[in-house]
mmCIF file of C-alpha atoms in Angstrom:
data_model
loop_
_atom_site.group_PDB
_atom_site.id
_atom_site.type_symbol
_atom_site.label_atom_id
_atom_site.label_comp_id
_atom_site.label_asym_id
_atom_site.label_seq_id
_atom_site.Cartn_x
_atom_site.Cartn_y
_atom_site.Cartn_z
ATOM 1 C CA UNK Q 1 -69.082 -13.627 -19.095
ATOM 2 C CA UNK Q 2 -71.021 -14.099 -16.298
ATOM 3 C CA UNK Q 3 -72.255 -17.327 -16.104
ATOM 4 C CA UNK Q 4 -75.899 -18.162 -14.461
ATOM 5 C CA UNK Q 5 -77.187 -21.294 -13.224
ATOM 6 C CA UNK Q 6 -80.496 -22.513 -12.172
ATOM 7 C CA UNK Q 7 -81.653 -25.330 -10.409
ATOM 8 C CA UNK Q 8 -83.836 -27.370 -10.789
ATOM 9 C CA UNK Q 9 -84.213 -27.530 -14.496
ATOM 10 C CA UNK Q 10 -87.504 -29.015 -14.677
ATOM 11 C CA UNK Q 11 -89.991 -29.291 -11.493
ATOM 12 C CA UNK Q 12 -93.521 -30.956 -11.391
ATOM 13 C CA UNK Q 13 -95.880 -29.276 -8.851
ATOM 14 C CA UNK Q 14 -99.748 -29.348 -8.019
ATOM 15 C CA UNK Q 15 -102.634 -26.201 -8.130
ATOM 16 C CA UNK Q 16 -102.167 -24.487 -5.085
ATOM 17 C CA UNK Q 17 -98.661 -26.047 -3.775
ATOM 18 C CA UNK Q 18 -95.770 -23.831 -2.851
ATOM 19 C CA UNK Q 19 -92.642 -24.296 -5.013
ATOM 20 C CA UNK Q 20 -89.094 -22.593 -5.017
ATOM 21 C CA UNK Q 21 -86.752 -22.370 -7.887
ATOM 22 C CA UNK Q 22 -82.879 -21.095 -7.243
ATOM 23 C CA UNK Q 23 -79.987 -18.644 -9.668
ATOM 24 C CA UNK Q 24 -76.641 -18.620 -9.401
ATOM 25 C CA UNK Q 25 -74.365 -16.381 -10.395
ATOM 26 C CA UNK Q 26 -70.916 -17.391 -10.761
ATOM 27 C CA UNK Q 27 -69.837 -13.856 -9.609
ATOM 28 C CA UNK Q 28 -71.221 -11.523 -7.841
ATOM 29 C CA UNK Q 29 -73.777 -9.659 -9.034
ATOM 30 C CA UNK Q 30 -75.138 -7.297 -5.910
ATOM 31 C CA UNK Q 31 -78.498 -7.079 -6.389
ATOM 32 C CA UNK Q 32 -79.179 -7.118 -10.253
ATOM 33 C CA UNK Q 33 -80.773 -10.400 -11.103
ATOM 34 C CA UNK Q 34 -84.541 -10.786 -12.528
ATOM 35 C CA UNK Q 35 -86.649 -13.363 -13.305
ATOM 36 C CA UNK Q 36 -88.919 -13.725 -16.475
ATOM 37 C CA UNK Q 37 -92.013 -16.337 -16.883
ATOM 38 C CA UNK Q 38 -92.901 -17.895 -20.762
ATOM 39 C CA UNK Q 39 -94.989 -19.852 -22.066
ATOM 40 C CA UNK Q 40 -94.861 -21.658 -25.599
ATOM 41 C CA UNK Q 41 -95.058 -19.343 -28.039
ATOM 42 C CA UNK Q 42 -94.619 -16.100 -26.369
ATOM 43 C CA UNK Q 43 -92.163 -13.737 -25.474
ATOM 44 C CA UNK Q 44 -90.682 -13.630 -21.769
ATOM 45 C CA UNK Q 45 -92.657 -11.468 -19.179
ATOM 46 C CA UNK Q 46 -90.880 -10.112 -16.421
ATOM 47 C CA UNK Q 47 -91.543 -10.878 -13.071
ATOM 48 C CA UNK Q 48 -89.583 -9.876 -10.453
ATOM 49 C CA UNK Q 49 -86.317 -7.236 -11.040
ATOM 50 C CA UNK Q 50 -83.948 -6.279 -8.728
ATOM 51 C CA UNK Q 51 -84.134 -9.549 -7.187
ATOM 52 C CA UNK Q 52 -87.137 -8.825 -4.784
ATOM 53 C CA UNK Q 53 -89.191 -6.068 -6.662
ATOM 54 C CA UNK Q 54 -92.365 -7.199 -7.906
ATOM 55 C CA UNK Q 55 -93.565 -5.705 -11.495
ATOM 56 C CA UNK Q 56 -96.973 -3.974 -12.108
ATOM 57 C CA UNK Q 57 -99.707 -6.647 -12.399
ATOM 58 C CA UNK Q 58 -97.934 -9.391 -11.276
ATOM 59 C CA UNK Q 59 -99.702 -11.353 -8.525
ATOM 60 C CA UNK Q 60 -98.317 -11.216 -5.185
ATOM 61 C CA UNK Q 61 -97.247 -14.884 -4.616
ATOM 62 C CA UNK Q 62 -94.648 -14.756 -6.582
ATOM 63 C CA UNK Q 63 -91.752 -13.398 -4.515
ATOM 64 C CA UNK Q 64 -87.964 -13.003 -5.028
ATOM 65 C CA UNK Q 65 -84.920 -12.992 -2.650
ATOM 66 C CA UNK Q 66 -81.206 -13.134 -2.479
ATOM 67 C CA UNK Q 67 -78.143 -11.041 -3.768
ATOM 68 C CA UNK Q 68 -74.425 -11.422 -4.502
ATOM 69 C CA UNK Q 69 -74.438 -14.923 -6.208
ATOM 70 C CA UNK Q 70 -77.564 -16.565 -4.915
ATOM 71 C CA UNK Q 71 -81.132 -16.257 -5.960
ATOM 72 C CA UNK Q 72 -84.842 -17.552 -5.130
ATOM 73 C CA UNK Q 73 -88.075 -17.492 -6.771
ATOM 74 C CA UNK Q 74 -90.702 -18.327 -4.722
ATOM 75 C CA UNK Q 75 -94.496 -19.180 -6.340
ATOM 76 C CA UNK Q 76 -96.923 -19.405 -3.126
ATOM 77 C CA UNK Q 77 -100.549 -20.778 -4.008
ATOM 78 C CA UNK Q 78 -99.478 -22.251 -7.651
ATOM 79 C CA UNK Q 79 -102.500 -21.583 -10.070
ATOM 80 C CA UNK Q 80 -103.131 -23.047 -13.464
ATOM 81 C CA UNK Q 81 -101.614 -20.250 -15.626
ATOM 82 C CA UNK Q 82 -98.359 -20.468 -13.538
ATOM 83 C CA UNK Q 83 -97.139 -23.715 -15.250
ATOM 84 C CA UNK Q 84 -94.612 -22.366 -17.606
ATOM 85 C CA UNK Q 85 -90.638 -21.590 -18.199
ATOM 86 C CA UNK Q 86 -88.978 -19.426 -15.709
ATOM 87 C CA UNK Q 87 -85.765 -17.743 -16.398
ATOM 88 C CA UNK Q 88 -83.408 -15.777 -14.027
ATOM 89 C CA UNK Q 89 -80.824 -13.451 -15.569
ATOM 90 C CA UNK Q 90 -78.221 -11.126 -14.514
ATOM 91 C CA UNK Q 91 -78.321 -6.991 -15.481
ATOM 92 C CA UNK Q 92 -75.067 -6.035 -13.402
ATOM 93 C CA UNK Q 93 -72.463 -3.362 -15.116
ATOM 94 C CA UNK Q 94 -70.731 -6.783 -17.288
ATOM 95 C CA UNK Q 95 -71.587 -7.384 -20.759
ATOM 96 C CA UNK Q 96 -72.444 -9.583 -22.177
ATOM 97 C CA UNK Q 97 -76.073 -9.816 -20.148
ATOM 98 C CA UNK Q 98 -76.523 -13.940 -19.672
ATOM 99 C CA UNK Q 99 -79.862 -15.967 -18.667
ATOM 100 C CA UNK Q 100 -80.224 -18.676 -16.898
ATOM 101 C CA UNK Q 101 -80.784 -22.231 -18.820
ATOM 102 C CA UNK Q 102 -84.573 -22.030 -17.137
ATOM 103 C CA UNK Q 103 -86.609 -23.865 -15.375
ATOM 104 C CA UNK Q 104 -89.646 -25.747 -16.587
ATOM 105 C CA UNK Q 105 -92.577 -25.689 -14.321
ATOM 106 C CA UNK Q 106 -94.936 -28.763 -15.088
ATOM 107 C CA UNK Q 107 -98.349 -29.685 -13.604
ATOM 108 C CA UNK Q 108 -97.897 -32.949 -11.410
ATOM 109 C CA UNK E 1 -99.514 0.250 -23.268
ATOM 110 C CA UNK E 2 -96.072 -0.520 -25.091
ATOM 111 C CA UNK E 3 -95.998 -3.194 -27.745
ATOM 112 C CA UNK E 4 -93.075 -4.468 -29.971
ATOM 113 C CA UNK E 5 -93.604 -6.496 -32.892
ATOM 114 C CA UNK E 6 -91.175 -8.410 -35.229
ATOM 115 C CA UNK E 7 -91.197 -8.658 -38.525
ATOM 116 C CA UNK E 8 -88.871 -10.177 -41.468
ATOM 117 C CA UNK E 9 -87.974 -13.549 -43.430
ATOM 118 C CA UNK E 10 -88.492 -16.433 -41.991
ATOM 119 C CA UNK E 11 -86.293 -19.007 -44.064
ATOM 120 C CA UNK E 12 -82.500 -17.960 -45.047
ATOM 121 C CA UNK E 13 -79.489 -19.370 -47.042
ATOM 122 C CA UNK E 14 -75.916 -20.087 -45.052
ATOM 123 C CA UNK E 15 -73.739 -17.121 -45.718
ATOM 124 C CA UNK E 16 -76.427 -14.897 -46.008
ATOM 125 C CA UNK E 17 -77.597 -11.988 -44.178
ATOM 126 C CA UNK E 18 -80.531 -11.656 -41.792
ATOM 127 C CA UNK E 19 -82.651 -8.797 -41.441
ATOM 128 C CA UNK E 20 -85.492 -8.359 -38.754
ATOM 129 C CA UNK E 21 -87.268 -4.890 -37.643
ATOM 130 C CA UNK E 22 -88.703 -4.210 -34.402
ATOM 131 C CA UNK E 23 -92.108 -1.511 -35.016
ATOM 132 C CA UNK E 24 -92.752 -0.030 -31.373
ATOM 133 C CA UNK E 25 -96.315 1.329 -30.761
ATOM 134 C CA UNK E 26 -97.788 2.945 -27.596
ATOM 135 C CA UNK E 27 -94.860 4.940 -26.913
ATOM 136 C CA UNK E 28 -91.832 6.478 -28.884
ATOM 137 C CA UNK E 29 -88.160 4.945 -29.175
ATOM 138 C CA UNK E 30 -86.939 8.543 -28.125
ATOM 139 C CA UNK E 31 -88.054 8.222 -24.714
ATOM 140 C CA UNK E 32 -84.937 7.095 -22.243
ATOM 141 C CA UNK E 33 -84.712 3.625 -22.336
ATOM 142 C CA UNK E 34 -82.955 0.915 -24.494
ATOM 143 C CA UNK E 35 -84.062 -1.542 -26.877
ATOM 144 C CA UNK E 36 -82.836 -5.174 -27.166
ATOM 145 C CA UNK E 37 -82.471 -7.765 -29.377
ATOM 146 C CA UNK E 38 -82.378 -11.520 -27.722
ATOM 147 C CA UNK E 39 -82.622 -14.815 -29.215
ATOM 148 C CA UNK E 40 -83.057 -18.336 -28.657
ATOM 149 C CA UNK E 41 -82.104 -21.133 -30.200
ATOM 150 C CA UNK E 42 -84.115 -24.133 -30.275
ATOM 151 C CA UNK E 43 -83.813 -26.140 -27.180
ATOM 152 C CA UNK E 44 -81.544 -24.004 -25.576
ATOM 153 C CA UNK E 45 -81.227 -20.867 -22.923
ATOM 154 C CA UNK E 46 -81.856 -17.236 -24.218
ATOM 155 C CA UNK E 47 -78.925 -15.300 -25.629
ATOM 156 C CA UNK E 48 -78.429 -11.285 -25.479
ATOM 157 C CA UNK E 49 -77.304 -9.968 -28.752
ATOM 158 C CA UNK E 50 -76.837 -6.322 -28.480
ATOM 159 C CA UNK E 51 -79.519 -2.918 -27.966
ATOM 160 C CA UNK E 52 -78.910 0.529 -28.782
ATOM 161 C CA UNK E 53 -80.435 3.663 -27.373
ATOM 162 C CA UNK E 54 -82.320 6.633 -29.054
ATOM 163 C CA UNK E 55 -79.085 8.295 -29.736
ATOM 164 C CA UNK E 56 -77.590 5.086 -31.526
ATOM 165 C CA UNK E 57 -75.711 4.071 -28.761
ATOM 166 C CA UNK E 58 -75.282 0.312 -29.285
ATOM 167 C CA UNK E 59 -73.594 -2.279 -27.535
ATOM 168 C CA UNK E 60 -73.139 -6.084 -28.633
ATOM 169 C CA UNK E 61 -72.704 -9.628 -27.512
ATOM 170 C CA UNK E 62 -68.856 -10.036 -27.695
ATOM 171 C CA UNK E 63 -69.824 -13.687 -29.591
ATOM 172 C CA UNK E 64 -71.370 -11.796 -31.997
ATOM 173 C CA UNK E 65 -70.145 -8.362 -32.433
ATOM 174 C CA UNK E 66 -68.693 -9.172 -35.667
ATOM 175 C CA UNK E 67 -71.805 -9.703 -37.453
ATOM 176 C CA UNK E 68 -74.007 -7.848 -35.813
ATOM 177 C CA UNK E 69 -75.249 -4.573 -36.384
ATOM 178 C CA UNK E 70 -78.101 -2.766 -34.780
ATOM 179 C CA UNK E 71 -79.372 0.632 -35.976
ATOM 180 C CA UNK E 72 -82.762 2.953 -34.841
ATOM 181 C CA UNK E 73 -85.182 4.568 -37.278
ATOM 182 C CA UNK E 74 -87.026 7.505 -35.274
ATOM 183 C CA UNK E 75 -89.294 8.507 -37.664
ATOM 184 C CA UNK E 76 -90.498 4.621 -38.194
ATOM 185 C CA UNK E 77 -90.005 4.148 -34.371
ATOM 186 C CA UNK E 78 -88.512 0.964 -35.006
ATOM 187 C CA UNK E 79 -85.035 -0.408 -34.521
ATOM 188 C CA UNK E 80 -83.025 -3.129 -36.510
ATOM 189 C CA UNK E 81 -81.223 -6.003 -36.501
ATOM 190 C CA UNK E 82 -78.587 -7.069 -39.293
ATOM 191 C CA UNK E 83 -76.552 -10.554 -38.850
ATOM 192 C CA UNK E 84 -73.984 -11.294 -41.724
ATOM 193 C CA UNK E 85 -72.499 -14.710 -42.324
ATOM 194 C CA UNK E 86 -75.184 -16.545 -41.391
ATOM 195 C CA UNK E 87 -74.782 -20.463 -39.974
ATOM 196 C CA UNK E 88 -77.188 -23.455 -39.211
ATOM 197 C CA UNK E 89 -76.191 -21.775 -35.737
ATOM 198 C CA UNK E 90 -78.427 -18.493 -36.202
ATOM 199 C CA UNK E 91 -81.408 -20.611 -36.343
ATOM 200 C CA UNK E 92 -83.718 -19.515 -33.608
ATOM 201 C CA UNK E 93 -86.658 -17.534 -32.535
ATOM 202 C CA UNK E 94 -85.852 -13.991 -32.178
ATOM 203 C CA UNK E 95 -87.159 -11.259 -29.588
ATOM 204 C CA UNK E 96 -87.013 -7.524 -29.847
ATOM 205 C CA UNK E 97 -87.316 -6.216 -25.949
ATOM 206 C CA UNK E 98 -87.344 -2.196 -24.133
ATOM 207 C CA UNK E 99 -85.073 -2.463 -21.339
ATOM 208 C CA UNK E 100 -85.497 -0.091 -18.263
ATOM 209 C CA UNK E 101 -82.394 0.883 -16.623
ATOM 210 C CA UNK E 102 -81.462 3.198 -13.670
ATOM 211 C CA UNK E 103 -78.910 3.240 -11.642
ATOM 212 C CA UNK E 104 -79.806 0.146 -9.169
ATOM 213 C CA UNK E 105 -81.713 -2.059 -11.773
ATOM 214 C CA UNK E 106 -82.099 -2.620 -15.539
ATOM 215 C CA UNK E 107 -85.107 -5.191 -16.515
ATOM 216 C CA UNK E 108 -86.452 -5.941 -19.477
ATOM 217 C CA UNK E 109 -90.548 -4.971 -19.441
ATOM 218 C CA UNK E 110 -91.706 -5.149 -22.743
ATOM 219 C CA UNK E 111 -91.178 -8.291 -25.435
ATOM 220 C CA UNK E 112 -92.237 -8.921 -28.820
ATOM 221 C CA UNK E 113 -93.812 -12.323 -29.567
ATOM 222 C CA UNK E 114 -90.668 -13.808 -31.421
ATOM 223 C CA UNK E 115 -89.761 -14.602 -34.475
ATOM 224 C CA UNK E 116 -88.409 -17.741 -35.818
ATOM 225 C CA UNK E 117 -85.485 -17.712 -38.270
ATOM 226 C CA UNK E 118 -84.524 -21.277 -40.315
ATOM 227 C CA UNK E 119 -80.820 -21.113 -41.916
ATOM 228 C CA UNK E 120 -81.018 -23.935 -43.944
ATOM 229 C CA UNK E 121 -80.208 -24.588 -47.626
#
């Protein structure tokens, strides 16, 4: 299995501060690595695929980079409804697909 | 716009057999993508456990794949998830999700809101 890793595992941040959370894969993995945001009590929603493409509605500070076996998130301009769970995880060719452990976004 | 929604017991016996349906409304389960079943036990990191395609196509968690079964109803449009042999271990929300997949990407756009399982006696 491909095993992903992401650091840090919890992070406390302030409205409108800039904040960067990292994947690793422990393989490469190209390009196929997305990231997913949840909050309690919901499903995932999907943020960023491909490791840089931005989905449809999704605000444009959040921004993604990297590929082989390293991965960013980046959230520019943190707002209120950004404080949440993020999770990376890998969609390359290998089953089984794997998620990160995630990475809990708190207000400071 | 595409919604999936969970539905089945909440509270089941060790040893016994879990089954959870996934309705999908605003577009049909024929169309080309595949759908997903993912859990996630409390406290911990989300876990793939297998998706199949419109034409039944499935493929599973290697963890798993002996207890798992997931089938497609395309006159319901909904798709299923059977778990045999059930532990303490199962215990965990569960998430029915449409995957997207070409040839350079394969994302997961659409979730249901969960549903949490108990295995307890």
């Amino acid at each position: 299995d491909i095993q992903m890793t992401q650091s840090p595992s919890s992070l406390s941040a302030s409205v409108g501060d800039r904040v960067t959370i990292t994947c690793r894969a422990n393989e490469s993995i190209a390009t196929y690595l997305n990231w997913y945001l949840q909050k309690p009590g919901k499903g995932p929603k999907l943020l960023i695929y491909s490791a840089s493409s931005v989905h449809s509605g999704v605000p444009s500070r959040f921004t993604g980079s990297g590929s082989g076996t390293d991965f960013t998130l980046t959230i520019s301009n943190l707002q209120p409804e950004d404080f949440a769970t993020y999770y990376c995880q890998h969609s390359y060719s290998s089953l089984p697909i794997t998620f990160g452990q995630g990475t809990r976004l708190e207000i400071k | 716009q595409v919604q999936l929604q969970e539905s089945g017991p909440g509270l089941l016996k060790p040893s016994g057999t879990l089954s959870l349906t996934c309705g999908v409304s605003g577009g049909s389960i024929s169309s080309g993508y595949w759908w997903n079943w993912v859990r996630q036990p409390p406290g911990k990191r989300l876990e793939w456990i297998g998706e199949i395609d419109h034409r039944g196509s499935t493929n599973y968690n290697p963890s798993l794949q002996s207890r798992v079964t997931i089938s497609v109803d395309k006159s319901k449009n909904q798709f299923s998830l059977k778990v045999t042999s059930l532990t303490a271990a199962d215990t965990a929300i569960y998430y029915c999700a449409r995957e997207y997949r070409d040839d350079t990407s394969g994302y997961y756009d659409f979730w249901g809101q969960g549903t949490l399982v108990t295995v307890s006696s």
